[in-house]
Tab-separated table of C-alpha atoms and ligand atoms in Angstrom:
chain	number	residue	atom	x	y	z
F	1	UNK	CA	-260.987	106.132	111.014
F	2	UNK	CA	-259.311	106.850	107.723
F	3	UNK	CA	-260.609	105.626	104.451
F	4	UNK	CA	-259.511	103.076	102.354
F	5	UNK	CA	-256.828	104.112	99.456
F	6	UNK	CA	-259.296	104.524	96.279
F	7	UNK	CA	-257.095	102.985	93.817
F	8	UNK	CA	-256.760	104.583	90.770
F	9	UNK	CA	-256.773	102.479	87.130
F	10	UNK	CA	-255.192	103.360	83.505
F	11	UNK	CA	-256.872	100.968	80.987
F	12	UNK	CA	-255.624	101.697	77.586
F	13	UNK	CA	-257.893	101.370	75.073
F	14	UNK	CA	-260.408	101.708	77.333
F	15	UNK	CA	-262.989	102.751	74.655
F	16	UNK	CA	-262.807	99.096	72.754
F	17	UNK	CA	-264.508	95.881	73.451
F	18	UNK	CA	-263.190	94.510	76.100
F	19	UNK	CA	-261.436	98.038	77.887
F	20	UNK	CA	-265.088	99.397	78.250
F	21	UNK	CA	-266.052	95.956	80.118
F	22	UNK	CA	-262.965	96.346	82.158
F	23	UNK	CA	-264.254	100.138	83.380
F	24	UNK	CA	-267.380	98.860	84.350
F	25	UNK	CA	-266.265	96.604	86.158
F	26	UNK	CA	-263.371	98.373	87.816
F	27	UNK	CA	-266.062	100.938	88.719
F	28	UNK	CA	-268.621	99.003	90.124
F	29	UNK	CA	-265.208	97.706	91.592
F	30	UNK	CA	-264.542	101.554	93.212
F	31	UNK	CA	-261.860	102.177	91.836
F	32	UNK	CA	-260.937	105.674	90.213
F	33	UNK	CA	-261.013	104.953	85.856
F	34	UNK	CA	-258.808	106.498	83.123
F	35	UNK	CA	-259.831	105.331	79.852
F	36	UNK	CA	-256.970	106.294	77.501
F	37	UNK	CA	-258.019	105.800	73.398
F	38	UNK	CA	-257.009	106.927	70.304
F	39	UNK	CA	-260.805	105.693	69.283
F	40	UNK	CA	-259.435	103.719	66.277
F	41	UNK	CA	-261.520	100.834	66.393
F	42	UNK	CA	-263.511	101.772	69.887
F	43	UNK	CA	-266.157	104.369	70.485
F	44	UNK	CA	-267.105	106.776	72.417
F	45	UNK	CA	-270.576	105.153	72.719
F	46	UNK	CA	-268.986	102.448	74.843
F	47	UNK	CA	-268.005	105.278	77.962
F	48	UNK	CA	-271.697	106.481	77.359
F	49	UNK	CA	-273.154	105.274	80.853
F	50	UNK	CA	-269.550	106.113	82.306
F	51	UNK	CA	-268.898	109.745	81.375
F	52	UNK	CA	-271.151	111.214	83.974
F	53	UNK	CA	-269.365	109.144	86.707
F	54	UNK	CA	-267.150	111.499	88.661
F	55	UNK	CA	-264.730	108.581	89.264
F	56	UNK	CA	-263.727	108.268	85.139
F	57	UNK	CA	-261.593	110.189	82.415
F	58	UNK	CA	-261.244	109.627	79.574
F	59	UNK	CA	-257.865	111.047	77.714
F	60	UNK	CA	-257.772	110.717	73.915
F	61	UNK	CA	-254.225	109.794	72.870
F	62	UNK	CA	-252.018	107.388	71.220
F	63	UNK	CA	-250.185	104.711	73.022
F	64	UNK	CA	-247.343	104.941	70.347
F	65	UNK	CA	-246.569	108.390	71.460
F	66	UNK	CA	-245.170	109.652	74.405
F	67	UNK	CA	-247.317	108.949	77.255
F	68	UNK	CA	-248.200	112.591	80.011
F	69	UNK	CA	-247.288	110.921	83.745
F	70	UNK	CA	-250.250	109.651	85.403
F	71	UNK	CA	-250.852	108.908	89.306
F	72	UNK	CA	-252.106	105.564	89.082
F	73	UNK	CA	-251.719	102.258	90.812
F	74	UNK	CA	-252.496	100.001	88.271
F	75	UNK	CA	-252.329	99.542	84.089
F	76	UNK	CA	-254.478	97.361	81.946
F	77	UNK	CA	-252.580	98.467	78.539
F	78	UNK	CA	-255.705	96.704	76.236
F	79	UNK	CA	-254.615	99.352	73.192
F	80	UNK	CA	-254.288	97.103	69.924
F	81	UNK	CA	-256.832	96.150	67.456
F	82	UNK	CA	-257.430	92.918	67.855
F	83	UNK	CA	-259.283	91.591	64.714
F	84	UNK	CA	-257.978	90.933	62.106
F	85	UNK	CA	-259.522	93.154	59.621
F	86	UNK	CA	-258.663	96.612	61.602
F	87	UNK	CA	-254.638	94.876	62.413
F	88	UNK	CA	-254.407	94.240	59.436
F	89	UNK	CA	-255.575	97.833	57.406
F	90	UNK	CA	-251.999	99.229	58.258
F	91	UNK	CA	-249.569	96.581	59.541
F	92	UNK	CA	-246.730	99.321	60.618
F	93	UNK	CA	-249.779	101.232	62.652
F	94	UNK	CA	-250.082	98.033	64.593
F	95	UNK	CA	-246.701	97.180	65.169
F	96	UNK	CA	-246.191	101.015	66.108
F	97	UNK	CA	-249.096	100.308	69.057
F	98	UNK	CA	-247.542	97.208	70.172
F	99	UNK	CA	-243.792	97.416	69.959
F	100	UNK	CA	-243.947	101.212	71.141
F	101	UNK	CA	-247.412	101.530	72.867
F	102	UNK	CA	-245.714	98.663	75.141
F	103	UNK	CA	-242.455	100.591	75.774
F	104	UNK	CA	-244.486	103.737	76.557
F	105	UNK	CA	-246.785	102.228	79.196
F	106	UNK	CA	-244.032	100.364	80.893
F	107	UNK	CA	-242.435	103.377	81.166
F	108	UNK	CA	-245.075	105.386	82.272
F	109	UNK	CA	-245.973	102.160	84.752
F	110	UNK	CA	-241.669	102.623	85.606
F	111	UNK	CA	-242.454	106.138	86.810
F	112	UNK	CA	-245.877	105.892	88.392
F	113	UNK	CA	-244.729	102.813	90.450
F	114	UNK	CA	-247.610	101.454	89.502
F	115	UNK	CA	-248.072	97.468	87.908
F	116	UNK	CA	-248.719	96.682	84.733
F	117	UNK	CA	-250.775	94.227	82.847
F	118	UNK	CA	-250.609	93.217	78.769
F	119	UNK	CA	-253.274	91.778	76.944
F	120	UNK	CA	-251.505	89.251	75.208
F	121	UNK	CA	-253.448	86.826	72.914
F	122	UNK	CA	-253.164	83.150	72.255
F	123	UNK	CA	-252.117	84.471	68.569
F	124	UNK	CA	-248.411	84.166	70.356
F	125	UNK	CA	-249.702	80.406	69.669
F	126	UNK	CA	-249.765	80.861	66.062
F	127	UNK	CA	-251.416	77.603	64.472
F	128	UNK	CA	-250.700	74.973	67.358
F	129	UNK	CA	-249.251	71.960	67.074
F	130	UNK	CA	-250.395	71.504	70.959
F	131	UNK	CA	-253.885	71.033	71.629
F	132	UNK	CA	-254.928	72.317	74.000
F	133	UNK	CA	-252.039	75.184	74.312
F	134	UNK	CA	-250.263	75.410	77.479
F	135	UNK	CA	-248.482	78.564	78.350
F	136	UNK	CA	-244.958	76.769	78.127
F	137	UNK	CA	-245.516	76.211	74.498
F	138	UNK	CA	-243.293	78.373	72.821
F	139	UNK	CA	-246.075	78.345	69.499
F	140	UNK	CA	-245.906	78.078	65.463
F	141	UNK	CA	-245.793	81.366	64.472
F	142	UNK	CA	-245.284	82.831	60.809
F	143	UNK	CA	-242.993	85.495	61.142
F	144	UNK	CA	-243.522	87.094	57.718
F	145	UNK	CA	-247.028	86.864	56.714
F	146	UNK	CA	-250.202	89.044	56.951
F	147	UNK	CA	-251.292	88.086	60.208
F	148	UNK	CA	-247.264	89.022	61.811
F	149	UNK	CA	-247.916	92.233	62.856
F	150	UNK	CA	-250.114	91.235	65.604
F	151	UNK	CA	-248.939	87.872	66.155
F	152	UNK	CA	-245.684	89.165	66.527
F	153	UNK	CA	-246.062	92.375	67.713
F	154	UNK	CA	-247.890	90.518	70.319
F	155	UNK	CA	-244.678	88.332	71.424
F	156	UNK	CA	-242.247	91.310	71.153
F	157	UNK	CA	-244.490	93.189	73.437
F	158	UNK	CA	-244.455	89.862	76.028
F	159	UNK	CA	-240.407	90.411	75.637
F	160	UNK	CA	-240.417	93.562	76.227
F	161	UNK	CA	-242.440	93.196	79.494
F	162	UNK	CA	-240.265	90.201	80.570
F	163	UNK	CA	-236.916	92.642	79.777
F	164	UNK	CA	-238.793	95.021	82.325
F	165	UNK	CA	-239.373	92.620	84.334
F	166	UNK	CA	-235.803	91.190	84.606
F	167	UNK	CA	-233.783	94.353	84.366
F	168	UNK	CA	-236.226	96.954	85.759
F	169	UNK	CA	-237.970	95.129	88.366
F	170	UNK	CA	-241.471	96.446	86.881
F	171	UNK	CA	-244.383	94.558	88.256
F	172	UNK	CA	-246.182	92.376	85.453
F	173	UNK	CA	-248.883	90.386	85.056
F	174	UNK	CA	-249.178	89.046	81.216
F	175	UNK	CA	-252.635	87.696	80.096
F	176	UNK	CA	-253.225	85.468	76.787
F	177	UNK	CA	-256.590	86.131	76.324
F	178	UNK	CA	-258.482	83.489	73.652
F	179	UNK	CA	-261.752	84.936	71.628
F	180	UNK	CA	-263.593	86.348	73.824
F	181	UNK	CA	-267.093	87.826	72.799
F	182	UNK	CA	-270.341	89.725	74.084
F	183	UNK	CA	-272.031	92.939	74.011
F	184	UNK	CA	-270.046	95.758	72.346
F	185	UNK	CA	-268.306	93.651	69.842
F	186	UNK	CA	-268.251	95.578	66.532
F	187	UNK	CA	-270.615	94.300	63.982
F	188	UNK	CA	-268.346	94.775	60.778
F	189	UNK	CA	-264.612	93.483	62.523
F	190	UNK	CA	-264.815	90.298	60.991
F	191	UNK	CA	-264.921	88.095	63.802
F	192	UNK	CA	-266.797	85.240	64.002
F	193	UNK	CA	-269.373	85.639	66.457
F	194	UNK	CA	-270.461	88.961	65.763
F	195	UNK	CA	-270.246	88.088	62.168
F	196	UNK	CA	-272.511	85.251	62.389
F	197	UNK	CA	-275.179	87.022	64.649
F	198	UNK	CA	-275.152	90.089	62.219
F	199	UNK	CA	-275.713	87.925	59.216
F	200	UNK	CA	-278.110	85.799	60.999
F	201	UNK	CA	-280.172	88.899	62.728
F	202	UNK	CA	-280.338	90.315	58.839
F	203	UNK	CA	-280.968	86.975	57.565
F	204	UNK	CA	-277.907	87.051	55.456
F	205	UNK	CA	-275.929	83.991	54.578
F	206	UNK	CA	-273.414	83.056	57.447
F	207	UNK	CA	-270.257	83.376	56.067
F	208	UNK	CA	-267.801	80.125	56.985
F	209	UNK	CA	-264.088	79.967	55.825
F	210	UNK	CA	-263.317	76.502	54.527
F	211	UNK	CA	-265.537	73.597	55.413
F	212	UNK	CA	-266.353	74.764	59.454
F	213	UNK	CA	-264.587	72.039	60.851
F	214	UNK	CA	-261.707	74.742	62.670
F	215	UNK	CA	-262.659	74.354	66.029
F	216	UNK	CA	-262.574	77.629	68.208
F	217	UNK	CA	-263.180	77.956	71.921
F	218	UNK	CA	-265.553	81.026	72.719
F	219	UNK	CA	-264.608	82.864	76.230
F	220	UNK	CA	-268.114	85.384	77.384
F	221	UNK	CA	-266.723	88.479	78.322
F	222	UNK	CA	-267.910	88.903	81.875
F	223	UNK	CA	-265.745	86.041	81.989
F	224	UNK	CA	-262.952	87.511	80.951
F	225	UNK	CA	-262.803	90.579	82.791
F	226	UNK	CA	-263.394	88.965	86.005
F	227	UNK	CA	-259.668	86.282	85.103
F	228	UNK	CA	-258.220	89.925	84.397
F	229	UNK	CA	-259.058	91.825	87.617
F	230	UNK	CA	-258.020	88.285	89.305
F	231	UNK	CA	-254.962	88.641	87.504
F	232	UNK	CA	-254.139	91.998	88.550
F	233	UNK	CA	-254.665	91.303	91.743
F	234	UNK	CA	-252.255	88.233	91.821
F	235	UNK	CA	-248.166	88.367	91.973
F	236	UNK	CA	-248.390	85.912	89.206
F	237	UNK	CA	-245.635	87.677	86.976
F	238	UNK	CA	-245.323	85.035	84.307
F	239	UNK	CA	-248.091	84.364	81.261
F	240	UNK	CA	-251.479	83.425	81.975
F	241	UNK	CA	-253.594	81.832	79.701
F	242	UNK	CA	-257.267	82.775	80.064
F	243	UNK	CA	-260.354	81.605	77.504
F	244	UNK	CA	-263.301	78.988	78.139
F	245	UNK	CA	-261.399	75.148	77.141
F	246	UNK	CA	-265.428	74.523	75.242
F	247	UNK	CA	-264.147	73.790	71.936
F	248	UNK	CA	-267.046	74.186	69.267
F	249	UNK	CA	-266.530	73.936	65.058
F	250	UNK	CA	-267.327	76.819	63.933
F	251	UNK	CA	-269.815	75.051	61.589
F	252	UNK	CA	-271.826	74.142	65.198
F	253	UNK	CA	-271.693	77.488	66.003
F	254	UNK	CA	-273.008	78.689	63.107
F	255	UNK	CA	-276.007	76.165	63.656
F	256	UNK	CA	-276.874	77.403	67.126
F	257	UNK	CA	-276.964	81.283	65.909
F	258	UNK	CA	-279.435	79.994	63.661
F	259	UNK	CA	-281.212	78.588	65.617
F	260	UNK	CA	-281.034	81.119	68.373
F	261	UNK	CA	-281.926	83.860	66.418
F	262	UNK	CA	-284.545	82.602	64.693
F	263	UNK	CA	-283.205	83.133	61.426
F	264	UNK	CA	-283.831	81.835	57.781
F	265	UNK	CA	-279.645	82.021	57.115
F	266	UNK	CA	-278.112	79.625	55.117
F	267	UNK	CA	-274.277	78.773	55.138
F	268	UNK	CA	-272.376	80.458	52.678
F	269	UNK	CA	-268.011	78.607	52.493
F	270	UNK	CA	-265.539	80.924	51.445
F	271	UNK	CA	-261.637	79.888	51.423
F	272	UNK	CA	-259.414	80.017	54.658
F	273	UNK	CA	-257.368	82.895	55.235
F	274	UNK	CA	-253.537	82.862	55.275
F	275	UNK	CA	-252.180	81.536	58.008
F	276	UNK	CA	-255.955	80.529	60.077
F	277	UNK	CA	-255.277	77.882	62.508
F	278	UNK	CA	-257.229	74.629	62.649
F	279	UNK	CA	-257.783	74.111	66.138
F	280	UNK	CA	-257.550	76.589	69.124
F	281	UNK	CA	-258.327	75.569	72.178
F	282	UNK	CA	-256.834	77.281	75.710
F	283	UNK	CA	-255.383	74.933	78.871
F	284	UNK	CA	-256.068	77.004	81.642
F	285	UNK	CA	-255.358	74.742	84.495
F	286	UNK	CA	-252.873	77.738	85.424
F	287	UNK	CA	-255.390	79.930	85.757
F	288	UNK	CA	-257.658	77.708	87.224
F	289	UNK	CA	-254.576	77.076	90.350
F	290	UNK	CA	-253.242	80.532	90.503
F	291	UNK	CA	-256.058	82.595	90.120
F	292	UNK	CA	-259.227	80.639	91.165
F	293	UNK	CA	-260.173	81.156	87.988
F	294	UNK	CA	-262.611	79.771	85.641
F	295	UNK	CA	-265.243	80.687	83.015
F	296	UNK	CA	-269.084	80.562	84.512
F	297	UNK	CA	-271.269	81.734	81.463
F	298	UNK	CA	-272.074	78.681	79.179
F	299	UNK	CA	-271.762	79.581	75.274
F	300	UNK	CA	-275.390	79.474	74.709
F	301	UNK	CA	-276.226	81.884	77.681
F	302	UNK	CA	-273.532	84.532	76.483
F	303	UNK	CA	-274.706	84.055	72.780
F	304	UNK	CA	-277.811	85.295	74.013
F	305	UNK	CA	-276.945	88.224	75.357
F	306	UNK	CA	-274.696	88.719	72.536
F	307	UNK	CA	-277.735	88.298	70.063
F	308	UNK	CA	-279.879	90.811	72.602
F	309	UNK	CA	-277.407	93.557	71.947
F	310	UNK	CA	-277.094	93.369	68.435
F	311	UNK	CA	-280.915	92.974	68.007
F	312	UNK	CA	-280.964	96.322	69.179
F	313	UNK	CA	-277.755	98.003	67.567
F	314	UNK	CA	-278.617	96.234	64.028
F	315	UNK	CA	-282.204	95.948	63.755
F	316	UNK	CA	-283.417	98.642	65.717
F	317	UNK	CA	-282.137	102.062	63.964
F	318	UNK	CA	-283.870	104.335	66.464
F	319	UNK	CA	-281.476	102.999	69.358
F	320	UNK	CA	-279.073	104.985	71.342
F	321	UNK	CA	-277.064	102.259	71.236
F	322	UNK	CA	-276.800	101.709	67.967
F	323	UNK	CA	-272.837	102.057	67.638
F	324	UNK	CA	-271.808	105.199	64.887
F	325	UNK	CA	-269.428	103.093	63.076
F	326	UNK	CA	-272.095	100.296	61.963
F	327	UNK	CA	-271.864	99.579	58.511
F	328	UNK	CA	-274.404	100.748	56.566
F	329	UNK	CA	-276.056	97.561	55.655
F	330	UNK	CA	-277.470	97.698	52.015
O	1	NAD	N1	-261.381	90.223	72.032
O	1	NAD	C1	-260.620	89.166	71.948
O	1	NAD	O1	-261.103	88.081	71.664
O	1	NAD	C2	-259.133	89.269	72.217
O	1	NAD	C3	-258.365	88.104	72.126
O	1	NAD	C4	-256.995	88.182	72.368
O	1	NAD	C5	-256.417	89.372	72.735
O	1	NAD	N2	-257.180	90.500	72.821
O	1	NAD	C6	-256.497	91.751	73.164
O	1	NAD	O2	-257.274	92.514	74.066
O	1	NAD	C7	-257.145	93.906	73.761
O	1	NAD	C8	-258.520	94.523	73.561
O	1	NAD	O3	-259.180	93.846	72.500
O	1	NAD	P1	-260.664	94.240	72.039
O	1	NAD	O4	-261.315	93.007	71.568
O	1	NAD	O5	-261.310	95.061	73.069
O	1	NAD	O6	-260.315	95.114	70.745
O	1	NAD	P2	-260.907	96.531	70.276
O	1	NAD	O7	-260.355	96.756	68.909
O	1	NAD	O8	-262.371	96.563	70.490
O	1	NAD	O9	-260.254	97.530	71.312
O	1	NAD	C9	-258.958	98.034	71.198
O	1	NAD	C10	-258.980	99.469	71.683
O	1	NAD	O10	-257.638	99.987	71.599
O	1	NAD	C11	-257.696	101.275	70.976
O	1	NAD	N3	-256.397	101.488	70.326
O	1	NAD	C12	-255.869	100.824	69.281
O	1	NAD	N4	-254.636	101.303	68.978
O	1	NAD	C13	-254.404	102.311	69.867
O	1	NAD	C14	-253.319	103.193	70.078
O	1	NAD	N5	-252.236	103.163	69.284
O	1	NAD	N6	-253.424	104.104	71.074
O	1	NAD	C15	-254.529	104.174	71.856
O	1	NAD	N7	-255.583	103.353	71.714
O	1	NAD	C16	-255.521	102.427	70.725
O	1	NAD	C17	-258.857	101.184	70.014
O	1	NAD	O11	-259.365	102.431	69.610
O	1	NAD	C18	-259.856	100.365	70.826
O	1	NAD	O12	-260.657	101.195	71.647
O	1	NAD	C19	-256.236	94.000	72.542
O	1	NAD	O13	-254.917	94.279	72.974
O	1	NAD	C20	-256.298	92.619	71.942
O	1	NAD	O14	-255.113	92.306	71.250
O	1	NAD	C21	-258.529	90.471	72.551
């Protein structure tokens, strides 16, 4: 009896937030792992528990550069920062990892024979004038403004994948992932949920842009990974949305860190940034009928493993797992 093929995975930028998820999972999975990273906003702390597994490797590159061939079946290409204060640090970087990382990896995917998946983002949204936001909505998007070289890298690299797609025959699968969150996040990238948990674990004023009325819907990431393996493993070849639909303000966020954390924080409103939309909020009935797909972890279960992490990273300095990059906190 022969064994089964042991598929083996690319995930680019492996070494962030939601790539080092991904390799657990694609390992518990059995799969062979290539994390490749150019470790600008991920660590090398996140392959920690996977460097001594035979099955991954981890190859420090740049997606924007010419890519070595690879055997592998399958490519997550994750590489992008995706918050806004790393994206944003050098705009031409970013559109350099999406506009060429994409090329790159669908040619490498062209000559492994292997498919390919992008994590899109609902940024391709912009701020919606569709609530909740359907993949056929073609978005409100700012195409010269601070937040354009993601938003827009993000939808050239979607039209690059579809050219691919039409004139290449490569095999896609395109996810728009919403905020996602968990373990691993970075405490100082701005976003919200790490942001309030830091501030809240340090007992720090919660910073809230504008009044806290912007809704946002919060996807866990065990979630997440699991709609992105289900995605893979689809011939969907057409955008999928996938987030949790729970829309929360971020004011009533802010309230249940608080209160989950135990934590003397009060709020502390600062002015919106450029461009923030109001309301975001995914429709993943697509998901839901293609995939079998749909988020399990409720907000306030995922918050507190979210909180359990960063207890440890922020407040306990003697931890292994306290990440390099944290910020020194004065
Ligand atoms: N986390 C979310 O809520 C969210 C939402 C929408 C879309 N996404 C997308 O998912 C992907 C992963 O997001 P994340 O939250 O894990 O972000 P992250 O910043 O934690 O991870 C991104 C990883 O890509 C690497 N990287 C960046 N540029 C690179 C390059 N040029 N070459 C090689 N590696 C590079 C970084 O070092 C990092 O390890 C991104 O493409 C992001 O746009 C994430």
């Amino acid at each position: 009896m022969h064994s089964p093929h042991q598929k083996t995975v690319l995930v680019t930028g492996g070494a962030g937030f939601l790539g080092s998820h991904l390799c657990d999972r694609l390992l518990r999975d059995g799969a062979k792992v290539i994390s490749l990273d150019n470790f600008q906003t991920g660590s090398r702390l996140n392959h920690r528990q996977q460097a001594a597994n035979p099955d991954f490797r981890l190859i420090e590159a740049d997606v924007a550069d010419p890519l070595p061939d690879l055997e592998v079946d399958e490519i997550y290409h994750l590489a992008c920062p995706a918050s806004p204060v790393h994206y944003q640090e050098s705009p031409i970087a970013t559109l350099r990892t999406n506009l060429l990382g994409a090329m790159n990896v669908l040619e490498l995917a062209a000559r492994a024979g292997a498919t390919v998946l992008l994590a899109s983002t609902s940024e391709v949204y912009g701020d919606p004038l569709v609530h909740p936001q359907p993949e056929d909505y073609f978005g409100n998007v700012n195409p010269f403004g601070e937040r354009a070289c993601y938003d827009e890298g993000k939808r050239a690299a979607e039209a690059l994948f579809y050219a691919h797609a039409e004139e290449k025959g490569a095999d896609i699968r395109i996810a728009r992932i919403f905020n996602t969150y968990g373990p691993r996040m970075q405490p100082d990238d701005g976003r919200v949920v790490s942001n309030f948990v830091v501030e809240a674990l340090l007992d720090r004023p919660l910073t809230v842009h504008g009044d806290g009325s912007q809704t946002r819907s919060f996807c866990y990431v065990d979630d997440l990974v699991d709609g992105l393996v289900r995605l893979m493993a689809s011939d969907v070849r057409t955008p999928v949305n996938l987030g949790n639909p729970g829309e929360f303000s971020v004011a009533e966020l802010a309230d249940m860190v608080v209160a989950m954390t135990g934590s003397h924080s009060a709020l502390a409103h600062l002015p919106l940034p450029a461009d923030d939309p109001r309301r975001r909020r995914p429709d993943i009935a697509k998901a839901e009928r293609l995939l079998g797909w749909t988020p399990a972890v409720p907000l306030a279960a995922g918050l507190a493993s979210t909180i359990a992490y960063f207890r440890e990273a922020v407040l306990d300095p003697a931890s292994d797992d306290r990440p390099s990059h944290l910020l020194p906190m004065e």
